[in-house]
CSV table of C-alpha atoms in Angstrom, one decimal:
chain,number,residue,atom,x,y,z
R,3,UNK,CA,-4.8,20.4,0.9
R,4,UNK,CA,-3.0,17.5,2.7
R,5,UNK,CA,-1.5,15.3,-0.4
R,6,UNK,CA,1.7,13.5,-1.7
R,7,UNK,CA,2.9,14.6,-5.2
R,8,UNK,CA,4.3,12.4,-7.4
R,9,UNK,CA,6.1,13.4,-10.8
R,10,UNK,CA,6.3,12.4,-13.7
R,11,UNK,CA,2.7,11.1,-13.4
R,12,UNK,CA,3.5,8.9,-17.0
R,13,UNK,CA,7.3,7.9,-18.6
R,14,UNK,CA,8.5,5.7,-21.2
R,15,UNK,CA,12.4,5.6,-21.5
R,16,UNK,CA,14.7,3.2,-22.9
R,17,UNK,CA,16.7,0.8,-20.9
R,18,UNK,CA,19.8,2.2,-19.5
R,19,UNK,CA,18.6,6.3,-19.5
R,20,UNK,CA,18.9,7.3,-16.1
R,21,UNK,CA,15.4,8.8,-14.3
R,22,UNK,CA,14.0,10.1,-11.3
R,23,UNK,CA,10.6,10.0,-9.9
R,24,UNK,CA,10.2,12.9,-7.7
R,25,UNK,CA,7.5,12.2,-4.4
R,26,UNK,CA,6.6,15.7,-2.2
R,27,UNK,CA,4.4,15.3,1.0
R,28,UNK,CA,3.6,18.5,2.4
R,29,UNK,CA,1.8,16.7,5.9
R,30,UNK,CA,5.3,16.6,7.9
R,31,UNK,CA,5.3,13.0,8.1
R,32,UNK,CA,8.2,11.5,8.9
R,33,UNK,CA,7.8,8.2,7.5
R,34,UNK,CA,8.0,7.4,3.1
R,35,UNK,CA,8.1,4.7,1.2
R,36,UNK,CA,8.0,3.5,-2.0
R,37,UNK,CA,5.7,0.6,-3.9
R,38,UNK,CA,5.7,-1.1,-7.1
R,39,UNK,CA,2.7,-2.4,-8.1
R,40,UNK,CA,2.4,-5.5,-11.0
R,41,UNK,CA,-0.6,-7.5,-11.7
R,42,UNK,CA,-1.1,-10.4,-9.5
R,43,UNK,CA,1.8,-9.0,-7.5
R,44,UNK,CA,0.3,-6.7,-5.6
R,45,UNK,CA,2.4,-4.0,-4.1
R,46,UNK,CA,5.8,-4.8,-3.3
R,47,UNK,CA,8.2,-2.3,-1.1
R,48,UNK,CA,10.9,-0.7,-2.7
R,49,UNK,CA,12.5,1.2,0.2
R,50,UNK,CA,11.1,3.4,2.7
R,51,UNK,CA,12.5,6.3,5.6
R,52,UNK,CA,11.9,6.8,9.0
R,53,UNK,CA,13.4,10.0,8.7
R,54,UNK,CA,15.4,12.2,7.1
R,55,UNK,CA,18.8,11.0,6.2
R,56,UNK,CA,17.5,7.3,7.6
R,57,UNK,CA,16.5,4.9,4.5
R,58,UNK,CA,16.5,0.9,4.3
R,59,UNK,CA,15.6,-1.3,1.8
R,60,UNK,CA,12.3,-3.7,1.3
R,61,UNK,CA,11.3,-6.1,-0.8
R,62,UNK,CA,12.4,-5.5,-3.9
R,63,UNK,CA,15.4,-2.6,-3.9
R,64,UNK,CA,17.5,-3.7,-6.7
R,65,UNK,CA,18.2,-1.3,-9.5
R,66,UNK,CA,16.5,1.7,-7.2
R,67,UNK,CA,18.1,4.0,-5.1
R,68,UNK,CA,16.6,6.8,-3.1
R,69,UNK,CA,18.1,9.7,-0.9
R,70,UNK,CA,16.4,11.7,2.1
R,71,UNK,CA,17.7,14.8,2.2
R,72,UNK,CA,14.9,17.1,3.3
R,73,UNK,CA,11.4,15.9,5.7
R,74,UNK,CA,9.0,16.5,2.6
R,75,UNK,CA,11.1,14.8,-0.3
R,76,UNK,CA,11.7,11.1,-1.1
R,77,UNK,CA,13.2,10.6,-4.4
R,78,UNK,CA,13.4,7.8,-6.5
R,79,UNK,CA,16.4,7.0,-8.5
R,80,UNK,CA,16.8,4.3,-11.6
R,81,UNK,CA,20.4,5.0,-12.0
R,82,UNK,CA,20.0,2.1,-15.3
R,83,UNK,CA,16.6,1.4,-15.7
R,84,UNK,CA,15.8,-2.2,-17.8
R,85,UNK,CA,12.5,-3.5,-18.8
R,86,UNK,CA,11.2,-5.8,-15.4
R,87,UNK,CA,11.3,-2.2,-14.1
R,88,UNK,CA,8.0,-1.3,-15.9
R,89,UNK,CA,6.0,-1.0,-13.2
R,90,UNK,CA,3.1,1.2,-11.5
R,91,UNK,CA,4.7,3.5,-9.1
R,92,UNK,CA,3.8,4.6,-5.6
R,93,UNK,CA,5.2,6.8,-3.5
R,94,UNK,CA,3.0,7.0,0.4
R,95,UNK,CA,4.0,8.9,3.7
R,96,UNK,CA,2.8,8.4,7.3
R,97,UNK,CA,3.3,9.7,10.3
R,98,UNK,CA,5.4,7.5,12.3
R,99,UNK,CA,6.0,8.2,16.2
R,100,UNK,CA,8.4,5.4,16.6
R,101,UNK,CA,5.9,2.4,17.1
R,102,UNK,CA,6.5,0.8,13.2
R,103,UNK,CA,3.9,2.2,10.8
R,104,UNK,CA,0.9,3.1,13.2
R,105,UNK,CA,-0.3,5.6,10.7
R,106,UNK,CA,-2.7,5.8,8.1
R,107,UNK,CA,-0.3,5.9,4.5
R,108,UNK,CA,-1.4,8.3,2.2
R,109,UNK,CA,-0.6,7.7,-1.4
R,110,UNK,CA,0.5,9.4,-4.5
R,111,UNK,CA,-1.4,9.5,-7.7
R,112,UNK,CA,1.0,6.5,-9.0
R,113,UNK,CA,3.6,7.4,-11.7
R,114,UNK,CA,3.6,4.8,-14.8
R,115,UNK,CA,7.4,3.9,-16.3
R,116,UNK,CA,7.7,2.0,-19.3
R,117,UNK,CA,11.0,0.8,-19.9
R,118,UNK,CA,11.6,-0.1,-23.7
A,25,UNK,CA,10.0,-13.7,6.0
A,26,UNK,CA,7.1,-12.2,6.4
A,27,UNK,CA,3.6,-12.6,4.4
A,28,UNK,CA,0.1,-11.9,3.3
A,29,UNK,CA,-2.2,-14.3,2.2
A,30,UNK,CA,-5.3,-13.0,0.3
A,31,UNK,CA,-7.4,-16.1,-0.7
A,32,UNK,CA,-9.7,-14.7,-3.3
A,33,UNK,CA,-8.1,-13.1,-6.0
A,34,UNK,CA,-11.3,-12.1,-7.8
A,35,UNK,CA,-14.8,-12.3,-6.1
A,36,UNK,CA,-18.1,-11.2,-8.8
A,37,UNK,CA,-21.0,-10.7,-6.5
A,38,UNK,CA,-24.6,-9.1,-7.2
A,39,UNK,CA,-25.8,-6.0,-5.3
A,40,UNK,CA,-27.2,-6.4,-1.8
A,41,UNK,CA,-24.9,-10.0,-1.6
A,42,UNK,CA,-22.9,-9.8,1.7
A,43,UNK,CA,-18.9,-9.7,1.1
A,44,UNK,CA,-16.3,-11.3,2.9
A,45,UNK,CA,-12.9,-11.2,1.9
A,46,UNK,CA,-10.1,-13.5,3.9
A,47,UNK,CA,-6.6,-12.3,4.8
A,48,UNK,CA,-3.8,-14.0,6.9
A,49,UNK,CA,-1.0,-12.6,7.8
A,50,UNK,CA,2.4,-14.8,9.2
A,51,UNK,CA,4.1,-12.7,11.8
A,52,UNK,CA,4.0,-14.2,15.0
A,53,UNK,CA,4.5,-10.7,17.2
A,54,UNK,CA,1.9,-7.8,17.6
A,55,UNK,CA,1.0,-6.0,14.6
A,56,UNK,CA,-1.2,-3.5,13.4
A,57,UNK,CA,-3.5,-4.4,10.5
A,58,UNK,CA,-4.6,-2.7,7.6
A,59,UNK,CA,-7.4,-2.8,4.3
A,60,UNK,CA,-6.8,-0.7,1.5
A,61,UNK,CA,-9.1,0.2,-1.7
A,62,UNK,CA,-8.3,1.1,-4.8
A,63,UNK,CA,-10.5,2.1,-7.2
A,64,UNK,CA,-9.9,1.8,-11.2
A,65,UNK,CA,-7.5,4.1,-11.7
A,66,UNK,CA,-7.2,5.7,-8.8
A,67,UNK,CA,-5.0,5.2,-5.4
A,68,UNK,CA,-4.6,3.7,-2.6
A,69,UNK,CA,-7.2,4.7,0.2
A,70,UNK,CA,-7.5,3.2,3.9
A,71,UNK,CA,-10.5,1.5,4.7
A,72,UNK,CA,-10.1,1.1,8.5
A,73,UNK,CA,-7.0,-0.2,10.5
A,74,UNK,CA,-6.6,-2.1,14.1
A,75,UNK,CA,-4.2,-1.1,16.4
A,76,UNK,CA,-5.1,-2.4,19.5
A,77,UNK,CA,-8.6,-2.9,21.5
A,78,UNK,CA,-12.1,-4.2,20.2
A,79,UNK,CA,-10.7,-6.4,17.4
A,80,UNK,CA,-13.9,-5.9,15.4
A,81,UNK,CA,-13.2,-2.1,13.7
A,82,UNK,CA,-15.7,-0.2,11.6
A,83,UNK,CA,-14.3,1.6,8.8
A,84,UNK,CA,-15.6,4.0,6.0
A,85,UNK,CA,-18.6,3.1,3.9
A,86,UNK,CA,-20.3,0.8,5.6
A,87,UNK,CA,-16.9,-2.2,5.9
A,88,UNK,CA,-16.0,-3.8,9.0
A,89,UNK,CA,-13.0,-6.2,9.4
A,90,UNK,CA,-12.6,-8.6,12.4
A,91,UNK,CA,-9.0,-9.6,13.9
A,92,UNK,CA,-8.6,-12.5,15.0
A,93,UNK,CA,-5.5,-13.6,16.7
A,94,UNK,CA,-5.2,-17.3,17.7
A,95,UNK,CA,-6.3,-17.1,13.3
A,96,UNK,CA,-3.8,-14.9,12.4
A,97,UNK,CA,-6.4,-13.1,10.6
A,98,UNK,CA,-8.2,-10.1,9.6
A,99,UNK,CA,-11.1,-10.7,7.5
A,100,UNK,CA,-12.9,-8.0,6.0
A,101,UNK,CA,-17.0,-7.9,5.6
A,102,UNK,CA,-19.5,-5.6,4.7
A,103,UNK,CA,-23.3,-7.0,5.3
A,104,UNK,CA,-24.7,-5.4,1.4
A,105,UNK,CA,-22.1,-4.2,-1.7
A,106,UNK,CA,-23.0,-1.8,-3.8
A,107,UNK,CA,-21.8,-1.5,-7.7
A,108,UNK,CA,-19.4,1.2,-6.2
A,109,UNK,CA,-17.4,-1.2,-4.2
A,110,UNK,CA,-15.9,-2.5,-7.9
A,111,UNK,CA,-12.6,-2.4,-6.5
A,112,UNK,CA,-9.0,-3.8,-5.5
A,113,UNK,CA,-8.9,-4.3,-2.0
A,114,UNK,CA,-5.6,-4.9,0.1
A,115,UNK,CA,-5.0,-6.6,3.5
A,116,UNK,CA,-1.8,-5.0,4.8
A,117,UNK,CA,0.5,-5.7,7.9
A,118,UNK,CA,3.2,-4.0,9.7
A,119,UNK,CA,5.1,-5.1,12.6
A,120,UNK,CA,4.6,-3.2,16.4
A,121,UNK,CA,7.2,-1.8,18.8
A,122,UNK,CA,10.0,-1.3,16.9
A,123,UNK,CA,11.6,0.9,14.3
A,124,UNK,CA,10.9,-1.3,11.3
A,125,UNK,CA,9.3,0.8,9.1
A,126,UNK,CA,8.2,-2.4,6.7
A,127,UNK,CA,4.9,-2.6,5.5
A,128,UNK,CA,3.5,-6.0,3.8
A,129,UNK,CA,0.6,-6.0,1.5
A,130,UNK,CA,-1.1,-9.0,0.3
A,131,UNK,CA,-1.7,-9.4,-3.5
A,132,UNK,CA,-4.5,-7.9,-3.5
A,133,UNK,CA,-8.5,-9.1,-4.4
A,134,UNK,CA,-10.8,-7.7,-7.1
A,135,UNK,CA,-14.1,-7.3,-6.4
A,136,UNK,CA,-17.0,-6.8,-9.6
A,137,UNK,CA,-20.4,-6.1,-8.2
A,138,UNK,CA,-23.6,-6.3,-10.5
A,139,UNK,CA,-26.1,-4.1,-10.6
């Protein structure tokens, strides 16, 4: 079954505890990216890949980092996470033939922090 | 910078009312245009998307969006909701013809149907 995988689904940590949310895509897309979403907000870009070993910022990229090692995985790192980083998760993938985003993004499940 | 405009943040219709739900975008190239659905708890989903062509698309479950490009708009409509179209819906936007691999989202409207 086509699908992205995020984990951990639900986290509460405490400010400063360093965390990763792991995202999988198992669809060979070459394009990721990750969202926050906050009410009223709507979703806001994080960073996203073209490819592997190719990431750039969006929107909103302070206090995240992310690496792309490998086609499938698209990590997300809070090195020190603090509490405006409670947030609603989501990692998506697309295929991406060079054009910008022509493809349909499919989405993770969402992953919930909670930063106390 | 670039941006989304959704004008209704929450819309409350009955069943059978027609929906139309307004979304401007600001980027003066080509783009390729997006609605998204997310039901509670769930999600994101695609509705339908326009690349290129007849700029009135029919997507899944009945919703059609129109593009219009001297508007800068991309309004999505469906003729009869049903109580299962409770839902956030998203107007998204990416530039064409280049590498940029940004996406822009509007901030999103919730729709409540009656039964």
């Amino acid at each position: 079954e086509a699908q992205v995988t995020q984990n951990p689904r639900y986290l509460i940590t405490v400010t400063g505890k360093k965390l990763t949310v792991t995202c999988s895509q198992n669809m060979n897309h070459e394009y990721m990216s990750w969202y926050r979403q906050d009410p009223g907000l709507g979703l806001r870009q994080i960073y996203y890949s073209m490819n592997v070993e190719v990431t750039d910022k969006g929107d909103v990229p302070e206090g995240y980092k992310v690496s792309r090692k490998e086609k499938r995985n698209f990590p997300l790192i809070l090195e020190s996470p603090s509490p405006n980083q409670t947030s609603l998760y989501f990692c998506a993938s697309s295929l991406s033939p060079g054009q910008g985003v022509t493809g349909e993004l499919f989405f993770g499940e969402g992953s919930r922090l909670t930063v106390l | 910078a670039q941006s989304v405009s959704q004008h209704n943040h929450h819309v409350i219709l009955s069943e059978a009312a027609s929906l139309e739900l307004g979304c401007n975008y600001s980027y003066g190239g080509t783009v390729n245009l997006f609605w998204y659905v997310q039901y509670p708890g769930q999600h994101l989903q695609l509705l339908l998307k326009y690349f290129s062509g007849d700029p009135l698309v029919k997507g899944i479950k009945g919703f059609e969006a129109e593009f219009i490009k001297s508007k800068f708009s991309f309004n999505l409509r469906k003729p009869s909701v049903q109580w299962s179209d409770t839902a956030e819906y998203f107007c998204a936007v990416t530039p064409r013809g280049s590498t940029l691999g940004r996406l822009y989202f509007g901030r999103g409207t919730q729709l409540t149907v009656w039964p």
